[in-house]
Every structure is written in structure tokens, then in C-alpha cells.
Short mmCIF file of C-alpha atoms and ligand atoms in Angstrom, two decimals:
data_model
loop_
_atom_site.label_atom_id
_atom_site.label_comp_id
_atom_site.label_asym_id
_atom_site.label_seq_id
_atom_site.Cartn_x
_atom_site.Cartn_y
_atom_site.Cartn_z
CA MET Z 1 -44.51 -38.40 -79.32
CA GLU Z 2 -47.90 -36.70 -78.89
CA ALA Z 3 -50.74 -38.48 -77.13
CA GLY Z 4 -53.05 -40.06 -79.66
CA GLN Z 5 -50.33 -40.58 -82.26
CA ILE Z 6 -50.22 -44.14 -83.57
CA GLN Z 7 -47.04 -45.89 -82.49
CA SER Z 8 -47.59 -49.35 -83.90
CA GLN Z 9 -50.10 -51.34 -85.89
CA PRO Z 10 -51.16 -54.47 -84.02
CA ASP Z 11 -52.54 -57.58 -85.65
CA THR Z 12 -55.30 -56.37 -87.99
CA THR Z 13 -57.29 -59.51 -87.34
CA ALA Z 14 -57.99 -58.19 -83.83
CA ARG Z 15 -60.82 -55.97 -85.08
CA HIS Z 16 -62.41 -58.90 -86.86
CA ARG Z 17 -61.93 -61.19 -83.88
CA VAL Z 18 -63.66 -58.96 -81.35
CA GLY Z 19 -66.52 -57.85 -83.61
CA LEU Z 20 -66.89 -54.31 -82.31
CA GLU Z 21 -68.63 -51.17 -83.43
CA GLU Z 22 -66.44 -48.86 -85.48
CA GLY Z 23 -65.45 -45.42 -84.93
CA TRP Z 24 -67.07 -43.39 -82.12
CA TRP Z 25 -63.59 -42.29 -81.06
CA GLN Z 26 -62.91 -41.02 -84.59
CA GLU Z 27 -65.92 -38.69 -84.37
CA ARG Z 28 -65.40 -37.73 -80.73
CA VAL Z 29 -61.68 -36.89 -81.05
CA PRO Z 30 -60.78 -35.57 -84.51
CA ALA Z 31 -57.08 -36.25 -83.91
CA TRP Z 32 -57.96 -39.95 -83.93
CA SER Z 33 -59.95 -39.85 -87.18
CA ARG Z 34 -57.39 -42.23 -88.73
CA VAL Z 35 -57.06 -44.56 -85.75
CA ASP Z 36 -58.71 -47.78 -86.84
CA ALA Z 37 -60.50 -50.28 -84.63
CA ALA Z 38 -57.64 -52.78 -84.52
CA THR Z 39 -55.36 -50.07 -83.17
CA PHE Z 40 -57.87 -48.52 -80.80
CA HIS Z 41 -58.76 -51.89 -79.31
CA ASP Z 42 -55.16 -52.86 -78.62
CA HIS Z 43 -54.50 -52.48 -74.90
CA ALA Z 44 -50.80 -51.73 -75.42
CA TRP Z 45 -51.69 -48.84 -77.75
CA GLN Z 46 -54.16 -47.60 -75.15
CA LEU Z 47 -51.48 -47.56 -72.45
CA ARG Z 48 -48.82 -46.00 -74.67
CA ASN Z 49 -51.15 -43.21 -75.69
CA GLY Z 50 -52.55 -42.36 -72.28
CA VAL Z 51 -52.97 -38.71 -71.30
CA SER Z 52 -51.24 -37.63 -68.12
CA ARG Z 53 -50.69 -33.88 -68.59
CA PRO Z 54 -52.94 -31.02 -69.66
CA SER Z 55 -50.51 -30.48 -72.53
CA ASP Z 56 -51.34 -34.01 -73.79
CA LEU Z 57 -55.00 -33.02 -73.98
CA VAL Z 58 -54.50 -29.86 -76.02
CA PRO Z 59 -53.82 -31.50 -79.41
CA LEU Z 60 -56.65 -33.95 -78.84
CA VAL Z 61 -59.51 -31.81 -77.57
CA GLY Z 62 -58.11 -28.28 -77.33
CA ASP Z 63 -60.26 -27.12 -80.26
CA LEU Z 64 -63.41 -28.68 -78.83
CA VAL Z 65 -63.50 -27.51 -75.24
CA PRO Z 66 -65.03 -24.17 -74.15
CA ASP Z 67 -62.81 -21.12 -73.63
CA GLY Z 68 -61.03 -21.23 -70.30
CA PHE Z 69 -61.39 -24.99 -69.83
CA MET Z 70 -57.67 -25.75 -70.05
CA ASP Z 71 -56.80 -23.01 -67.55
CA ASP Z 72 -59.53 -24.30 -65.23
CA LEU Z 73 -58.06 -27.80 -65.51
CA ALA Z 74 -54.49 -26.65 -64.88
CA ALA Z 75 -55.62 -24.75 -61.78
CA GLY Z 76 -57.64 -27.75 -60.61
CA LEU Z 77 -54.64 -30.03 -60.94
CA ARG Z 78 -52.51 -27.76 -58.78
CA ILE Z 79 -54.78 -28.44 -55.78
CA ALA Z 80 -55.98 -31.99 -56.54
CA PRO Z 81 -54.76 -34.98 -54.50
CA MET Z 82 -54.66 -37.15 -57.62
CA CYS Z 83 -52.78 -36.62 -60.84
CA ILE Z 84 -54.59 -37.28 -64.11
CA ARG Z 85 -54.18 -40.30 -66.30
CA LEU Z 86 -56.74 -41.19 -68.96
CA THR Z 87 -56.73 -44.00 -71.46
CA PRO Z 88 -57.75 -42.92 -74.97
CA TYR Z 89 -60.81 -45.12 -74.44
CA VAL Z 90 -61.99 -43.11 -71.40
CA LEU Z 91 -61.09 -39.88 -73.15
CA SER Z 92 -63.32 -40.93 -76.05
CA LEU Z 93 -66.31 -41.39 -73.75
CA VAL Z 94 -66.32 -37.71 -72.71
CA ASP Z 95 -68.32 -35.08 -74.60
CA TRP Z 96 -65.52 -32.51 -74.82
CA THR Z 97 -67.81 -29.88 -76.36
CA ASP Z 98 -69.64 -29.73 -73.03
CA PRO Z 99 -67.22 -31.17 -70.47
CA GLY Z 100 -68.59 -29.26 -67.44
CA PRO Z 101 -71.50 -31.55 -66.61
CA ASP Z 102 -70.13 -34.64 -68.33
CA PRO Z 103 -70.27 -37.54 -65.83
CA ILE Z 104 -67.13 -39.18 -67.18
CA ARG Z 105 -65.09 -35.96 -67.11
CA ARG Z 106 -66.26 -35.24 -63.56
CA GLN Z 107 -64.75 -38.49 -62.30
CA PHE Z 108 -61.27 -38.10 -63.74
CA VAL Z 109 -60.48 -34.49 -64.64
CA PRO Z 110 -60.48 -31.84 -61.87
CA LEU Z 111 -61.61 -28.29 -62.52
CA ALA Z 112 -60.71 -25.53 -60.07
CA SER Z 113 -64.07 -23.86 -60.70
CA GLU Z 114 -66.02 -26.72 -59.14
CA ILE Z 115 -63.80 -27.43 -56.13
CA GLU Z 116 -65.41 -26.74 -52.75
CA PRO Z 117 -63.61 -26.33 -49.41
CA ASP Z 118 -62.95 -29.65 -47.69
CA HIS Z 119 -65.13 -30.69 -44.78
CA PRO Z 120 -63.44 -29.71 -41.48
CA ARG Z 121 -63.08 -33.39 -40.55
CA CYS Z 122 -61.51 -34.37 -43.87
CA SER Z 123 -58.08 -35.97 -43.85
CA LEU Z 124 -55.93 -37.77 -46.41
CA ASP Z 125 -56.44 -41.27 -45.02
CA ALA Z 126 -59.84 -40.78 -43.38
CA LEU Z 127 -60.51 -44.53 -43.34
CA GLU Z 128 -57.26 -45.03 -41.39
CA GLU Z 129 -55.92 -47.80 -43.60
CA GLN Z 130 -52.35 -47.02 -42.57
CA ARG Z 131 -53.26 -47.42 -38.89
CA ASP Z 132 -54.76 -50.84 -39.67
CA SER Z 133 -51.82 -52.03 -41.76
CA VAL Z 134 -49.87 -54.94 -40.34
CA LEU Z 135 -47.20 -54.47 -43.02
CA PRO Z 136 -46.80 -51.70 -45.58
CA GLY Z 137 -49.62 -52.33 -48.05
CA LEU Z 138 -51.35 -55.05 -46.04
CA VAL Z 139 -54.49 -53.85 -44.27
CA HIS Z 140 -56.04 -56.17 -41.68
CA ARG Z 141 -59.29 -54.74 -40.36
CA TYR Z 142 -61.75 -57.64 -40.44
CA PRO Z 143 -60.91 -60.94 -38.71
CA ASP Z 144 -60.93 -63.17 -41.79
CA LYS Z 145 -59.93 -60.73 -44.51
CA VAL Z 146 -56.87 -58.78 -45.62
CA LEU Z 147 -56.41 -56.13 -48.25
CA PHE Z 148 -53.13 -56.52 -50.14
CA LEU Z 149 -52.07 -53.36 -51.96
CA ALA Z 150 -49.88 -54.98 -54.56
CA LEU Z 151 -49.05 -51.85 -56.55
CA GLN Z 152 -49.55 -48.09 -56.45
CA VAL Z 153 -50.43 -47.27 -60.04
CA CYS Z 154 -53.56 -47.45 -62.22
CA PRO Z 155 -54.33 -47.09 -65.94
CA VAL Z 156 -56.72 -44.24 -65.07
CA TYR Z 157 -56.70 -42.13 -61.92
CA CYS Z 158 -59.96 -41.27 -60.21
CA ARG Z 159 -60.27 -37.87 -58.57
CA PHE Z 160 -62.15 -39.39 -55.66
CA CYS Z 161 -59.72 -42.22 -54.87
CA THR Z 162 -59.96 -43.04 -51.18
CA ARG Z 163 -56.34 -44.19 -51.38
CA SER Z 164 -55.12 -40.79 -52.55
CA TYR Z 165 -52.48 -41.04 -49.83
CA ALA Z 166 -50.63 -43.78 -51.74
CA VAL Z 167 -51.91 -44.17 -55.30
CA GLY Z 168 -50.49 -42.36 -58.31
CA LYS Z 169 -47.74 -39.80 -58.65
CA ASP Z 170 -47.16 -36.97 -56.19
CA THR Z 171 -49.23 -33.89 -56.86
CA GLY Z 172 -48.79 -30.27 -55.82
CA ALA Z 173 -51.07 -31.04 -52.87
CA VAL Z 174 -50.04 -34.55 -51.81
CA GLU Z 175 -46.75 -36.36 -51.44
CA LYS Z 176 -47.68 -40.04 -51.75
CA CYS Z 177 -46.52 -42.55 -49.18
CA SER Z 178 -44.38 -45.31 -50.64
CA LEU Z 179 -45.30 -48.88 -49.80
CA GLY Z 180 -41.82 -50.10 -50.73
CA ALA Z 181 -40.35 -52.17 -53.53
CA GLY Z 182 -42.46 -55.00 -54.92
CA ARG Z 183 -40.68 -58.33 -54.61
CA ASP Z 184 -39.55 -58.29 -50.97
CA ARG Z 185 -42.72 -56.63 -49.80
CA TRP Z 186 -44.83 -59.21 -51.60
CA GLU Z 187 -42.80 -62.02 -50.05
CA ARG Z 188 -43.32 -60.63 -46.54
CA THR Z 189 -47.04 -60.29 -47.34
CA PHE Z 190 -47.37 -63.91 -48.48
CA GLU Z 191 -45.53 -65.11 -45.38
CA TRP Z 192 -47.77 -63.06 -43.10
CA ILE Z 193 -50.90 -64.51 -44.73
CA GLU Z 194 -49.48 -68.05 -44.53
CA ASN Z 195 -48.80 -67.54 -40.81
CA HIS Z 196 -52.30 -66.27 -40.03
CA ARG Z 197 -54.71 -69.14 -40.40
CA GLY Z 198 -57.76 -67.00 -39.67
CA VAL Z 199 -57.37 -65.18 -42.99
CA GLU Z 200 -59.75 -66.71 -45.54
CA ASP Z 201 -60.33 -63.77 -47.81
CA VAL Z 202 -57.65 -61.84 -49.68
CA VAL Z 203 -58.41 -58.75 -51.73
CA VAL Z 204 -55.54 -58.01 -54.11
CA SER Z 205 -55.79 -54.34 -54.95
CA GLY Z 206 -53.66 -51.23 -55.22
CA GLY Z 207 -53.57 -49.34 -57.41
CA ASP Z 208 -55.15 -51.44 -60.08
CA THR Z 209 -54.32 -55.09 -60.65
CA TRP Z 210 -55.02 -54.59 -64.40
CA LEU Z 211 -51.44 -53.26 -64.57
CA LEU Z 212 -49.89 -56.40 -63.09
CA SER Z 213 -48.27 -58.56 -65.75
CA SER Z 214 -49.60 -62.04 -66.34
CA ALA Z 215 -46.51 -63.40 -64.55
CA MET Z 216 -47.26 -61.25 -61.51
CA ILE Z 217 -50.94 -62.23 -61.44
CA ARG Z 218 -49.87 -65.86 -61.69
CA ARG Z 219 -47.33 -65.48 -58.89
CA ILE Z 220 -49.83 -63.88 -56.53
CA GLY Z 221 -52.67 -66.24 -57.45
CA GLU Z 222 -50.64 -69.44 -57.22
CA ARG Z 223 -49.07 -68.44 -53.92
CA LEU Z 224 -52.46 -67.66 -52.39
CA LEU Z 225 -54.06 -70.81 -53.85
CA ALA Z 226 -51.27 -72.79 -52.21
CA THR Z 227 -52.25 -71.33 -48.82
CA ALA Z 228 -54.82 -73.83 -47.58
CA HIS Z 229 -56.76 -71.48 -45.29
CA VAL Z 230 -57.35 -68.86 -48.06
CA ARG Z 231 -60.82 -69.58 -49.48
CA ARG Z 232 -61.56 -66.43 -51.46
CA ILE Z 233 -59.28 -64.33 -53.65
CA ARG Z 234 -60.46 -61.14 -55.28
CA PHE Z 235 -58.49 -59.18 -57.83
CA ALA Z 236 -59.66 -55.56 -57.67
CA SER Z 237 -59.51 -53.60 -60.90
CA LYS Z 238 -61.27 -50.74 -62.56
CA GLY Z 239 -59.84 -52.04 -65.83
CA LEU Z 240 -63.03 -53.51 -67.23
CA ALA Z 241 -64.55 -50.02 -67.09
CA VAL Z 242 -61.55 -47.99 -68.29
CA LEU Z 243 -59.37 -50.37 -70.33
CA PRO Z 244 -61.55 -53.30 -71.43
CA GLN Z 245 -59.20 -53.74 -74.39
CA LYS Z 246 -56.92 -55.66 -72.02
CA ILE Z 247 -59.32 -58.61 -72.10
CA LEU Z 248 -59.72 -58.39 -75.88
CA SER Z 249 -56.04 -58.17 -76.78
CA ASP Z 250 -53.99 -59.72 -73.98
CA PRO Z 251 -54.91 -63.41 -74.24
CA GLU Z 252 -52.08 -64.51 -71.96
CA TRP Z 253 -53.34 -62.31 -69.12
CA LEU Z 254 -56.91 -63.58 -69.56
CA ASP Z 255 -55.63 -67.16 -69.70
CA VAL Z 256 -53.79 -66.73 -66.40
CA LEU Z 257 -56.85 -65.28 -64.68
CA ALA Z 258 -59.05 -68.05 -66.11
CA HIS Z 259 -56.49 -70.67 -65.06
CA LEU Z 260 -56.45 -69.34 -61.49
CA ALA Z 261 -60.27 -69.31 -61.39
CA SER Z 262 -60.37 -72.89 -62.68
CA GLU Z 263 -57.66 -74.07 -60.26
CA GLY Z 264 -59.52 -72.33 -57.47
CA ARG Z 265 -62.79 -74.07 -58.34
CA GLN Z 266 -61.08 -77.43 -58.17
CA ARG Z 267 -59.77 -76.57 -54.71
CA GLY Z 268 -63.03 -75.01 -53.48
CA VAL Z 269 -61.57 -71.50 -53.61
CA GLN Z 270 -63.32 -68.66 -55.41
CA VAL Z 271 -61.13 -66.41 -57.53
CA ALA Z 272 -63.16 -63.37 -58.59
CA LEU Z 273 -62.67 -60.01 -60.26
CA HIS Z 274 -64.06 -56.93 -58.51
CA THR Z 275 -64.48 -54.00 -60.82
CA HIS Z 276 -65.67 -50.42 -60.67
CA PHE Z 277 -68.25 -48.92 -63.06
CA ASN Z 278 -69.95 -45.70 -61.99
CA HIS Z 279 -72.08 -44.60 -64.93
CA PRO Z 280 -74.15 -46.46 -67.53
CA ARG Z 281 -72.26 -44.71 -70.33
CA GLU Z 282 -69.18 -46.70 -69.28
CA ILE Z 283 -70.91 -49.86 -70.54
CA THR Z 284 -70.00 -49.89 -74.22
CA SER Z 285 -69.74 -52.49 -76.96
CA VAL Z 286 -66.16 -53.04 -75.80
CA THR Z 287 -67.07 -53.70 -72.19
CA ARG Z 288 -69.93 -55.92 -73.29
CA ARG Z 289 -67.53 -58.00 -75.34
CA ALA Z 290 -64.89 -58.15 -72.60
CA ALA Z 291 -67.46 -59.06 -69.95
CA GLN Z 292 -68.77 -61.81 -72.21
CA MET Z 293 -65.24 -63.20 -72.60
CA LEU Z 294 -64.82 -63.26 -68.81
CA PHE Z 295 -68.23 -64.89 -68.43
CA GLU Z 296 -67.39 -67.57 -70.99
CA ARG Z 297 -64.23 -68.36 -69.02
CA GLY Z 298 -66.23 -68.76 -65.81
CA ILE Z 299 -64.78 -65.73 -64.03
CA VAL Z 300 -67.09 -64.18 -61.43
CA VAL Z 301 -67.19 -60.38 -61.77
CA ARG Z 302 -68.72 -58.04 -59.20
CA ASN Z 303 -68.99 -54.26 -59.29
CA GLN Z 304 -68.38 -51.64 -56.61
CA SER Z 305 -69.55 -48.14 -57.54
CA VAL Z 306 -68.82 -44.88 -55.80
CA LEU Z 307 -71.81 -42.57 -55.43
CA GLN Z 308 -70.91 -39.18 -56.85
CA ARG Z 309 -72.87 -35.99 -57.16
CA GLY Z 310 -73.45 -35.09 -60.78
CA VAL Z 311 -72.31 -38.54 -61.92
CA ASN Z 312 -74.69 -41.22 -60.69
CA ASP Z 313 -76.78 -39.63 -57.91
CA GLU Z 314 -80.05 -39.66 -59.81
CA PRO Z 315 -82.39 -42.72 -59.60
CA GLY Z 316 -82.78 -43.19 -63.37
CA CYS Z 317 -79.02 -43.15 -63.87
CA MET Z 318 -78.28 -45.58 -61.04
CA THR Z 319 -81.06 -47.88 -62.25
CA ARG Z 320 -79.63 -47.90 -65.77
CA LEU Z 321 -76.19 -48.67 -64.32
CA VAL Z 322 -77.47 -51.54 -62.18
CA ARG Z 323 -79.52 -53.04 -64.99
CA GLY Z 324 -76.74 -52.55 -67.54
CA LEU Z 325 -74.25 -54.36 -65.32
CA SER Z 326 -76.70 -57.17 -64.63
CA ARG Z 327 -77.18 -57.59 -68.36
CA ILE Z 328 -73.45 -58.19 -68.93
CA GLN Z 329 -73.24 -60.58 -65.95
CA VAL Z 330 -71.39 -58.16 -63.69
CA GLN Z 331 -73.04 -58.32 -60.29
CA PRO Z 332 -73.73 -54.86 -58.83
CA TYR Z 333 -72.44 -55.53 -55.35
CA TYR Z 334 -71.80 -52.29 -53.51
CA VAL Z 335 -72.49 -48.60 -53.92
CA TYR Z 336 -70.16 -46.68 -51.62
CA VAL Z 337 -71.32 -43.43 -50.14
CA HIS Z 338 -68.47 -41.15 -51.19
CA ASP Z 339 -65.65 -41.10 -48.64
CA LEU Z 340 -64.14 -37.97 -47.15
CA VAL Z 341 -61.30 -37.33 -49.61
CA PRO Z 342 -59.49 -33.98 -49.91
CA GLY Z 343 -60.25 -31.89 -52.97
CA VAL Z 344 -63.46 -33.63 -54.06
CA GLU Z 345 -66.08 -32.25 -51.70
CA CYS Z 346 -68.01 -31.24 -54.84
CA LEU Z 347 -68.55 -34.93 -55.65
CA ARG Z 348 -69.88 -36.00 -52.26
CA THR Z 349 -73.54 -36.51 -51.42
CA SER Z 350 -75.22 -36.53 -48.04
CA LEU Z 351 -76.14 -39.83 -46.42
CA ALA Z 352 -79.81 -38.82 -46.79
CA GLU Z 353 -79.38 -38.54 -50.56
CA ALA Z 354 -77.77 -41.99 -50.63
CA LEU Z 355 -80.65 -43.47 -48.63
CA ASP Z 356 -83.25 -41.91 -50.95
CA LEU Z 357 -81.40 -43.29 -53.94
CA GLU Z 358 -81.21 -46.76 -52.42
CA ARG Z 359 -84.98 -46.75 -51.86
CA ALA Z 360 -85.54 -45.75 -55.48
CA VAL Z 361 -83.25 -48.44 -56.87
CA ARG Z 362 -84.30 -51.36 -54.67
CA GLY Z 363 -86.92 -53.37 -56.52
CA GLN Z 364 -85.87 -52.21 -59.98
CA THR Z 365 -84.27 -55.59 -60.62
CA ALA Z 366 -83.62 -58.89 -58.87
CA GLY Z 367 -82.45 -58.63 -55.28
CA PHE Z 368 -79.18 -60.44 -55.95
CA ASN Z 369 -78.34 -57.78 -58.52
CA THR Z 370 -79.34 -54.88 -56.27
CA PRO Z 371 -76.29 -53.22 -54.71
CA THR Z 372 -75.98 -52.67 -50.99
CA PHE Z 373 -75.35 -49.01 -50.25
CA VAL Z 374 -72.52 -48.79 -47.72
CA CYS Z 375 -70.61 -46.18 -45.77
CA ASP Z 376 -66.93 -46.92 -45.29
CA THR Z 377 -66.94 -45.19 -41.93
CA ILE Z 378 -64.54 -42.47 -40.91
CA GLY Z 379 -62.05 -43.65 -38.32
CA GLY Z 380 -61.65 -47.18 -39.69
CA GLY Z 381 -64.92 -48.84 -38.62
CA GLY Z 382 -65.12 -50.48 -42.02
CA LYS Z 383 -68.09 -50.76 -44.34
CA ARG Z 384 -71.51 -50.43 -42.73
CA ASP Z 385 -74.89 -50.71 -44.42
CA ALA Z 386 -75.87 -47.08 -45.03
CA HIS Z 387 -79.19 -47.65 -43.20
CA SER Z 388 -77.55 -49.11 -40.10
CA PHE Z 389 -76.50 -45.93 -38.29
CA GLU Z 390 -77.12 -45.64 -34.53
CA HIS Z 391 -78.18 -42.06 -34.99
CA TYR Z 392 -78.27 -39.64 -37.91
CA ASP Z 393 -78.79 -35.93 -37.30
CA ARG Z 394 -79.66 -34.64 -40.76
CA ARG Z 395 -79.63 -31.01 -39.66
CA LEU Z 396 -76.02 -31.25 -38.38
CA GLY Z 397 -74.99 -33.72 -41.09
CA ILE Z 398 -73.56 -36.29 -38.66
CA ALA Z 399 -74.25 -40.03 -38.67
CA VAL Z 400 -72.82 -42.36 -36.02
CA PHE Z 401 -72.27 -46.05 -36.65
CA ARG Z 402 -71.26 -48.99 -34.50
CA SER Z 403 -68.86 -51.58 -35.81
CA PRO Z 404 -68.94 -54.37 -33.22
CA VAL Z 405 -66.36 -56.54 -34.98
CA VAL Z 406 -63.81 -53.75 -35.36
CA ASP Z 407 -64.39 -52.11 -31.95
CA PRO Z 408 -67.72 -52.35 -30.10
CA GLU Z 409 -66.93 -49.38 -27.85
CA ARG Z 410 -65.85 -46.89 -30.49
CA PRO Z 411 -68.14 -44.67 -32.59
CA PHE Z 412 -67.50 -44.31 -36.30
CA PHE Z 413 -68.82 -41.48 -38.41
CA HIS Z 414 -70.14 -40.17 -41.65
CA PHE Z 415 -70.24 -36.39 -42.18
CA ASP Z 416 -72.47 -34.83 -44.83
CA PRO Z 417 -71.07 -32.19 -47.20
CA MET Z 418 -71.21 -28.66 -45.82
CA ARG Z 419 -73.15 -27.48 -48.88
CA THR Z 420 -76.15 -29.59 -47.77
CA LEU Z 421 -76.34 -27.88 -44.34
CA ASP Z 422 -77.97 -24.64 -43.18
CA ARG Z 423 -75.72 -21.59 -43.03
CA SER Z 424 -75.86 -21.49 -39.23
CA VAL Z 425 -74.74 -25.12 -39.04
CA GLN Z 426 -71.97 -24.47 -41.53
CA ALA Z 427 -70.75 -21.65 -39.30
CA ALA Z 428 -70.84 -23.96 -36.28
CA TRP Z 429 -68.68 -26.49 -38.13
CA ARG Z 430 -66.04 -23.82 -38.72
CA CYS Z 431 -65.50 -23.26 -34.99
CA ASP Z 432 -63.60 -25.97 -33.06
CA ARG Z 433 -65.68 -25.57 -29.91
CA THR Z 434 -69.11 -25.76 -31.57
CA GLN Z 435 -67.88 -28.55 -33.83
CA GLN Z 436 -67.04 -30.65 -30.78
CA GLU Z 437 -70.35 -29.78 -29.14
CA MET Z 438 -72.28 -30.92 -32.22
CA ILE Z 439 -70.41 -34.20 -32.41
CA HIS Z 440 -70.87 -34.86 -28.71
CA SER Z 441 -74.59 -34.13 -28.87
CA VAL Z 442 -75.00 -36.68 -31.67
CA LEU Z 443 -72.85 -39.21 -29.79
CA ASP Z 444 -75.19 -38.76 -26.81
CA GLN Z 445 -78.20 -39.42 -29.02
CA ALA Z 446 -76.44 -42.52 -30.38
CA GLY Z 447 -75.84 -43.81 -26.86
CA PHE Z 448 -72.07 -43.31 -26.74
CA GLY Z 449 -71.87 -40.62 -24.07
CA TRP Z 450 -69.24 -37.93 -23.67
CA SER Z 451 -66.19 -40.07 -23.14
CA HIS Z 452 -65.63 -40.11 -26.93
S1 LIG S 501 -58.75 -47.21 -60.05
FE1 LIG S 501 -59.13 -47.55 -57.86
S2 LIG S 501 -57.11 -47.34 -56.88
FE2 LIG S 501 -56.95 -46.45 -58.96
S3 LIG S 501 -57.37 -44.25 -58.69
FE3 LIG S 501 -59.33 -45.23 -59.19
S4 LIG S 501 -60.27 -45.71 -57.17
FE4 LIG S 501 -58.05 -45.32 -56.83
#
């Protein structure tokens, strides 16, 4: 069956119940001109009709895109660390008549023509999550927090995923590491958390928890709520931004999340949803409705954006995103300076650009709705406030951070994209000897000395 083809007709009262705008997808994607709102806003239809191959895209947008686009995409996919997967909803947010600069396309669909060589210090797991894993899929970096990677799949795959080493299907460039089968691994994870009384904060991520069934969400939530020392549980999901229909049309799933949040409140434990919007155009009538339903059920929602060149690196855009999220009661919590991820150098900004953007955004709205700009530092130092570097040499594009809780003696880094550096500095980066000399000179300036 072709992507976009209607496979079933869900309850036609759904359209009435959610009260949504009609039809932008019908105009944007002619192949969906007969897909009505009840169908389009059914999460199961969205998942069944996802696009995961270039050949799925051809019947949907092949007549709209510029000449050469499909070849560019196919070539991009051959070298990308992430496969593609788009929900029809995300697909309908892209202007396919001009996909080159489109900020939604840039996040999810790779084009060979825009790919830049990786930074010389780039690696597949630059944040060293695997090194800090106490079990497969259980990262323990901060004393009171663990990151539980419950699954390895998502409804939509982001080109820039920092977990490209494990998330999604294998690509021509990356063979994904397997975290192992679900049930036993989960059981070992729960036991580890139960045996470590210092762990108060559990992030349940992946992959995307939107794809966990209501029974799975219940199992994880109830097991963690039964662990007395766990005080905060966060379900991490990009779903509200890429498949908000889940909230509108999967009442059992929403009920389970609301039940866990309510149970948590009674026990003094916060159960929150952490989501991932990157551009104001991702806030639609559907997300507004879904966010309102979460708000009415008392579920705290926070947002973590990834700063991306050509997507949200302009002050007006980031301000609209922050204000738009605040308006739907999603707290803009973090903006991550883009990590070093293979194949997406074209999306990275320099730290200086991130700092300028932060200055422009701060003050645009209430402080509690102003995101903290953070660097998830290379080498596993964890998230550091982007302003908190020990030393930043803008000419060489090297920032050095300390992370006293992780390791007070070890330096952790951010490296700016090569494109932002002078030609002579770019040349120095390409030579191992001069690369080391540059890093050591910045370490000296940062007070770390040559031993590193
Ligand atoms: S939704 Fe999250 S885990 Fe999934 S591909 Fe995007 S960034 Fe990675």
C-alpha cells in the first residue's frame, strides 16, 4: 500500500470532538486531497502511513519538488547516520515547492548537496553515553539521575539525533548498537534503580516514549512510582511536536499518563513530559489542542530544543518559538547547542552564535519561560550553561568547560563548525600535530595545563 493511502476510517466523531482546522494537508499534499480531518487526526492512521523511503515520497510530493530533489535526497540518505521516517503530519508542514530552505525539511530529510565534512573531532557517540552506561540503555552520569533508554525507535527520525549510534534502523553509514530485548533489560534496569538509593530522577527516553503502548508506560511508571527514593520521572518524547494526534485519539494512553501524574502528585513525585519543538511552525492547531488536553489533565510539559543553523538560529524565530510554547503551557526549558553528530555539520552553529542568540532571547518573555542555552559537552561532561566555559578561543573554535560533579580534573569541550573558522585555522585542524597544539594552547588558557 502506498504512503498516504487511506487504510481505515476511524470514528468520524473524532473530528468534531477535537475541533480542529480543516484541510491544510489537503492543499499541501494533493495526494491527500480526500483525506478528511477524522482520518488525518487519527494517530494510528498517521503511523500506518508514515514515510520511510524516498520511494514513499514520490507519489506524495514528487510533482511538487524541484528537479533533482529526489536524487539529492537519495544521495544524502546513503551517507546519513539516521534513516528517514516522517509522519504524514510532519510531511504536511513542509513547503515541498521550496524544500531547500524549509526549516522542517532541514531537520528530518537529508540532502547530499548541503552536507559538509564532519569536524575532525566528531565521533558517533561524542557525548560518551555508552562509556557512562551502567547497563545497556541505562546511563548514569549525574549522582542523582539516570537516563533509561527504554526503546530504540521513534515516530519521526531527526537528522541531528545525538543518539544516532543506537536509534533507528541501520543506515549505509552507521550500524546501530543494539541495547537488547525489552522485557529482561527493563527488569534489570528497574532492579538497578531500586538498588541505588541515590537515584531520585529518572528520564525515560529512547527512542521516543510516544511509541510505548499504554501498558508499557503504565508498567514503567508504576514500577518507578513504587521505588520510594525516585522523586522525579520524566517521559521524553518528541511526539507532541510530530504526532500530536496521539493525545487526541488515544484516550487510553493519555489516561495512563494522567493517572501516573496524579498518583505521583499524591506521593510527592513529579511525573512530567519532556518534549522537543524546534520551530514555531511546529505549533499548529493540533498541537495547541493536544497541549491543552495535557494541561487540563495536570501534566507538566517542558521543551528541549536543539539549535540548528537554518532552522531556529535567528532571534525572531527563537523568540516566536519560546513565546508560542509559553502560550500553550509548554515550558521552554533548554536550548541545546547542536552536538557533534556525524553527517550534520551543516546544521551546527558556533558557540558564539548560540551566545548571541541567548542574549537576544533573554528578556523577551518571563524568566521562567526563558530557556537555558546549554552545551552537552564532548567527552561526557554533561550539560553546561553555554556561558560557563573556562575559556573560549573564538578564532580556533574551541571552548573548554569544567564539570566538577562529573570529573573536576578533566576538561570537556565544544568545537565550533569548521565553516565558521578562518582558512588558516581550518588547515591547522586538518593536521594532527597542529590540531593537538591548538587544543593544548586553549587548555593552557583554561588552566588545565599540558597533562590533558
Ligand atoms: S525523536 Fe529524539 S531520539 Fe528520536 S531521532 Fe529525534 S532526537 Fe533522536
